[in-house]
mmCIF file of C-alpha atoms in Angstrom:
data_model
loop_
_atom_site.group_PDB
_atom_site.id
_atom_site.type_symbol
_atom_site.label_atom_id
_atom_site.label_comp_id
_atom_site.label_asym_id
_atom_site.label_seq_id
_atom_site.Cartn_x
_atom_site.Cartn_y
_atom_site.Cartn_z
ATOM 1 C CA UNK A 1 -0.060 -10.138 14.158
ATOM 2 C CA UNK A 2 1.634 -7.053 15.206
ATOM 3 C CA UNK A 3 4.838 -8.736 14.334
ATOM 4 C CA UNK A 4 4.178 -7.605 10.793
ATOM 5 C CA UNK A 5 2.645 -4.013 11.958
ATOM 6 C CA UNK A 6 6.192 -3.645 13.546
ATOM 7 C CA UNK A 7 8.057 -3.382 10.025
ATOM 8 C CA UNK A 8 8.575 0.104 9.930
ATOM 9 C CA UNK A 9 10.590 1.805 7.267
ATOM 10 C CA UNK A 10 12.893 3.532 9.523
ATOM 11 C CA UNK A 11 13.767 -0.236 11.781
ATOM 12 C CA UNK A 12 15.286 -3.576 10.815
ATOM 13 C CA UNK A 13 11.866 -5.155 9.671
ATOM 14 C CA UNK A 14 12.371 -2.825 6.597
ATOM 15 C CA UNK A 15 15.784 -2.704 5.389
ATOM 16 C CA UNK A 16 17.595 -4.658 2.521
ATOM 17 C CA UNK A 17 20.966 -5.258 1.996
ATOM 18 C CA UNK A 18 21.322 -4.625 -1.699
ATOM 19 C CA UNK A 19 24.623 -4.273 -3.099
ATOM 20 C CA UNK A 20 26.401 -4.235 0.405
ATOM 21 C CA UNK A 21 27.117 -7.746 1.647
ATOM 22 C CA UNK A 22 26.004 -8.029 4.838
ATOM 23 C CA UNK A 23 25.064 -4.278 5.176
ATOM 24 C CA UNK A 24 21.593 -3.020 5.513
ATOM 25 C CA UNK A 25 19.927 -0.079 4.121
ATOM 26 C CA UNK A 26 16.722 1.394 5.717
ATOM 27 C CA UNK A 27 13.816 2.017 3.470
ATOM 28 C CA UNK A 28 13.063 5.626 3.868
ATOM 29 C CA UNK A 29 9.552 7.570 3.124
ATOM 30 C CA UNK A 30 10.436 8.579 0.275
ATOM 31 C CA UNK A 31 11.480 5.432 -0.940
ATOM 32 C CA UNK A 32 8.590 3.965 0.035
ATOM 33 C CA UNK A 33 6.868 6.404 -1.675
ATOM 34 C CA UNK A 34 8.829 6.094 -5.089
ATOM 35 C CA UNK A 35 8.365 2.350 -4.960
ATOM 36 C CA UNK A 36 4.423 2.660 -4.325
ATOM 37 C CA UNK A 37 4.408 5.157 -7.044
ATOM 38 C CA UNK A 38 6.196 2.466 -9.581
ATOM 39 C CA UNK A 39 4.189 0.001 -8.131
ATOM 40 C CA UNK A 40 0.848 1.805 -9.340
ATOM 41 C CA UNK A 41 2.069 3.020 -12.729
ATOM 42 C CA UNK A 42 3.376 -0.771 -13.873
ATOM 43 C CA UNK A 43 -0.157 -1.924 -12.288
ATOM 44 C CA UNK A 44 -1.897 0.276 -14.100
ATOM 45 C CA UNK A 45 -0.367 0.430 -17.162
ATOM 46 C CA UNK A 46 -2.444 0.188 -20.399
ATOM 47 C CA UNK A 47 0.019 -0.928 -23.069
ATOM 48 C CA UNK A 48 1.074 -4.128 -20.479
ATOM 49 C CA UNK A 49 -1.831 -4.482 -18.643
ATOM 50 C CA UNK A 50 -1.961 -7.613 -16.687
ATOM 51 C CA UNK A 51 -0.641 -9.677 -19.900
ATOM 52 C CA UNK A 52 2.930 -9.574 -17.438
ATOM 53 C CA UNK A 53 4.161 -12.136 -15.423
ATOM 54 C CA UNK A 54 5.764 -11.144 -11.916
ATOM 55 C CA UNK A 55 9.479 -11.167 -13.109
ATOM 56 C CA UNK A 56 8.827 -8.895 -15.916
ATOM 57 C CA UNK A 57 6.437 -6.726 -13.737
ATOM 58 C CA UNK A 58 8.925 -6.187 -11.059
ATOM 59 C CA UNK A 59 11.897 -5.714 -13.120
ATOM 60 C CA UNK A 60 9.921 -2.728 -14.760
ATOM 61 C CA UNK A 61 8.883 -1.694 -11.034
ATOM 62 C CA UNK A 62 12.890 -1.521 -9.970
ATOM 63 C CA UNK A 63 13.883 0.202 -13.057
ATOM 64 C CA UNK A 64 11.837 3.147 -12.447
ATOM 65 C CA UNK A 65 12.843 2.896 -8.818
ATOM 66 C CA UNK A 66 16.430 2.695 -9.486
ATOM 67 C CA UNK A 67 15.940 5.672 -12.513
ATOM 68 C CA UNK A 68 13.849 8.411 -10.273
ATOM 69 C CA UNK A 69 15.593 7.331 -6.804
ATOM 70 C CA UNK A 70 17.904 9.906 -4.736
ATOM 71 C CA UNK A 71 20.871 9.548 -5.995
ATOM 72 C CA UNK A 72 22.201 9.037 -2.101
ATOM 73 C CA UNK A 73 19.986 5.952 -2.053
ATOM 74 C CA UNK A 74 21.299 2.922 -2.969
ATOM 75 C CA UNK A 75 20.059 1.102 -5.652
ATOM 76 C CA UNK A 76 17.538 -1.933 -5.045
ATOM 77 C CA UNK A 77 17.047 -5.347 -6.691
ATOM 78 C CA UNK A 78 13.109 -6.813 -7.749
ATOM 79 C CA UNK A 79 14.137 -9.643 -5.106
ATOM 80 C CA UNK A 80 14.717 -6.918 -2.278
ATOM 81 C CA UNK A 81 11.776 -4.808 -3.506
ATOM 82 C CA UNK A 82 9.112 -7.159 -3.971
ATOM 83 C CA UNK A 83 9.899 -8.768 -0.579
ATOM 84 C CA UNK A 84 9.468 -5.347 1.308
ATOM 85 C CA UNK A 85 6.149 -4.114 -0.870
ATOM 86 C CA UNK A 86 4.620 -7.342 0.184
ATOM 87 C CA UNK A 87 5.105 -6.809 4.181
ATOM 88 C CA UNK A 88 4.097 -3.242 3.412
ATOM 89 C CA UNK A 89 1.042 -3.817 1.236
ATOM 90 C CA UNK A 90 -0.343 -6.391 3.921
ATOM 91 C CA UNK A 91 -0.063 -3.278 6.474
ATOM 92 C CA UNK A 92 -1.650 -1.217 4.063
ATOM 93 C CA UNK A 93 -4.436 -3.516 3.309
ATOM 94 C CA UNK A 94 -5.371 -3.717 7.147
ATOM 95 C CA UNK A 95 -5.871 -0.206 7.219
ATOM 96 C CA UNK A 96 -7.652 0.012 4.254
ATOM 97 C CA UNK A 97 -9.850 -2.043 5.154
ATOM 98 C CA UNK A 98 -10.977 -0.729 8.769
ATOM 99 C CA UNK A 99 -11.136 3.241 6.618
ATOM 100 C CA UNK A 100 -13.361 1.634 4.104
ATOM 101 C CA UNK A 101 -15.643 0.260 6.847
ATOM 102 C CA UNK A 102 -15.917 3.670 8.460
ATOM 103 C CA UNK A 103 -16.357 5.407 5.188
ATOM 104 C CA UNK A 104 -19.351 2.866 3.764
ATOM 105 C CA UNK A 105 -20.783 3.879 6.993
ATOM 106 C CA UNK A 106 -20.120 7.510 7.329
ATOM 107 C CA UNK A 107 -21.727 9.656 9.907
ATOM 108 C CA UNK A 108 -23.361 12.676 8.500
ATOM 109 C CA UNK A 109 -20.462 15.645 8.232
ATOM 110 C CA UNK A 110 -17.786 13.413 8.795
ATOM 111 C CA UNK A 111 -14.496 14.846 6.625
ATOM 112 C CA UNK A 112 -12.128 12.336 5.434
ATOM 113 C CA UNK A 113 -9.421 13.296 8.397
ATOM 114 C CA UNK A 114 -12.121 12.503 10.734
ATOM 115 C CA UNK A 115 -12.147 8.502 8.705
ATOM 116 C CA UNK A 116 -8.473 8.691 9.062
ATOM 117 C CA UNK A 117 -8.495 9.595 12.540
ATOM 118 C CA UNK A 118 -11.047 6.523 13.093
ATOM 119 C CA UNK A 119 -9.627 4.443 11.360
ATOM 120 C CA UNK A 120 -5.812 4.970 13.058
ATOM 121 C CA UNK A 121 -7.889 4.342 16.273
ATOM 122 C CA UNK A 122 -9.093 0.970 15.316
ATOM 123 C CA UNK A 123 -6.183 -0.151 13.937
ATOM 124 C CA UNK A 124 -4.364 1.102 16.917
ATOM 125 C CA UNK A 125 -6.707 -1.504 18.839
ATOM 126 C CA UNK A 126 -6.679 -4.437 16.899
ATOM 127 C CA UNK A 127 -3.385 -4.221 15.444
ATOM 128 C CA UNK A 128 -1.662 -3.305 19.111
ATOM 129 C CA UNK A 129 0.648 -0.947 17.159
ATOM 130 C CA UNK A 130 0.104 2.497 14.959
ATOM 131 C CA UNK A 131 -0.144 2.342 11.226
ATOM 132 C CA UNK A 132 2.782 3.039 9.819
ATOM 133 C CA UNK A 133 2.441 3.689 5.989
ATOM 134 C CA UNK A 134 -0.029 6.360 5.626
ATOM 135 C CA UNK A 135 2.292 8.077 2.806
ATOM 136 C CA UNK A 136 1.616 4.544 0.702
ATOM 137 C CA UNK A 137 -1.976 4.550 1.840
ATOM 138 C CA UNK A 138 -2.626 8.086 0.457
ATOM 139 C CA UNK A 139 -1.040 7.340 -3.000
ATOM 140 C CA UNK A 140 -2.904 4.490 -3.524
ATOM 141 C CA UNK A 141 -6.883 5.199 -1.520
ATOM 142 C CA UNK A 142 -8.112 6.521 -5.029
ATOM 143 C CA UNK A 143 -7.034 3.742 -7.092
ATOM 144 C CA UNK A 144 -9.857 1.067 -8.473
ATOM 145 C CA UNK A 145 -8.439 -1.713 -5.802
ATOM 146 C CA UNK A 146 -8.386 0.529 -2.758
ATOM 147 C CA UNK A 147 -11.039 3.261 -3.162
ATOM 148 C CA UNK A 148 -14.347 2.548 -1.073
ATOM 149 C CA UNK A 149 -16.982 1.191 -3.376
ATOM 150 C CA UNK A 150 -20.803 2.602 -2.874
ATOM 151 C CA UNK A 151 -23.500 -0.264 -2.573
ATOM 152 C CA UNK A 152 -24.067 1.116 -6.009
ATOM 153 C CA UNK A 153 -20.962 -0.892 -7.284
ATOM 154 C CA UNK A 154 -21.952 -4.302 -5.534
ATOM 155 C CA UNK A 155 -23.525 -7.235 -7.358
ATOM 156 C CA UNK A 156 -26.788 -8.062 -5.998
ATOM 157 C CA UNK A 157 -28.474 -11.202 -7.779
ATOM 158 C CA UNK A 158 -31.741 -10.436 -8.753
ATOM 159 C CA UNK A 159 -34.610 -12.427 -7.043
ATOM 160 C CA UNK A 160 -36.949 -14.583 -8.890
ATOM 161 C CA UNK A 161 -40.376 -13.835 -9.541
ATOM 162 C CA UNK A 162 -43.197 -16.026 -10.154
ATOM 163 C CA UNK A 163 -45.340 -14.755 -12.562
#
């Protein structure tokens, strides 16, 4: 498992060769960052919805990439970009869901560092490597699919009574 934990934007694991034949090109924070922030706005787009199918989606999602990018950076393809979110939104989803854990089970006065801090621990342990993304985690912990849920939000069946 901590083959995957090991694709860091800054090593091999994360780099593309787009345009370049045979050359590479790192995926930096900030591009990370820009594609996460694509990622969420096509996602959770109102006009589009989910009515999209995953060609269409990620050609929107590299358009805005390739529009608000550096201009230093080089430009990326849907194939290239699709390929990298995926090995970075299993990472993310790991870590997710050990901070969710922690925070469904908060100890009284805990801050949301202190979760963090926890939850880098744990992952540490089980993972056998440090989390990586934390400046893709923090754009998307609010959102709907990554945002802790109370017991409030859970569907409980409701128990039959004889009468």
């Amino acid at each position: 498992m901590a083959g995957v934990d090991a694709i860091d934007s800054k090593q091999d694991g994360g780099q593309d060769s787009d345009g370049d034949h045979g050359k590479r090109t790192a995926w930096t924070v900030t591009g990370d960052k820009l594609l996460a922030s694509a990622y969420t706005m096509m996602s959770e787009d109102p006009t589009v919805g989910n009515a999209q199918k995953s060609e269409s989606f990620w050609k929107r999602v590299v358009e805005y990439y390739n529009t608000n990018r550096d201009k230093k950076a080089k430009k990326r393809t849907a194939e290239k970009a699709k390929a990298h979110w995926a090995a970075v939104k299993m990472v993310v989803n790991r870590y997710n869901g050990i901070y969710n854990k922690w925070y469904k089970d908060r100890p009284s006065g805990w801050s949301d560092e202190d979760f963090m801090m926890q939850a880098h621990e744990e992952y540490k342990s089980t993972f056998k490597s440090t989390f990586q993304y934390e400046h893709v985690w923090r754009i998307f912990k609010d959102s709907p699919m990554y945002a802790p849920q109370s017991s409030g939000h859970r569907s409980a069946k409701k128990a039959r009574t004889s009468e």
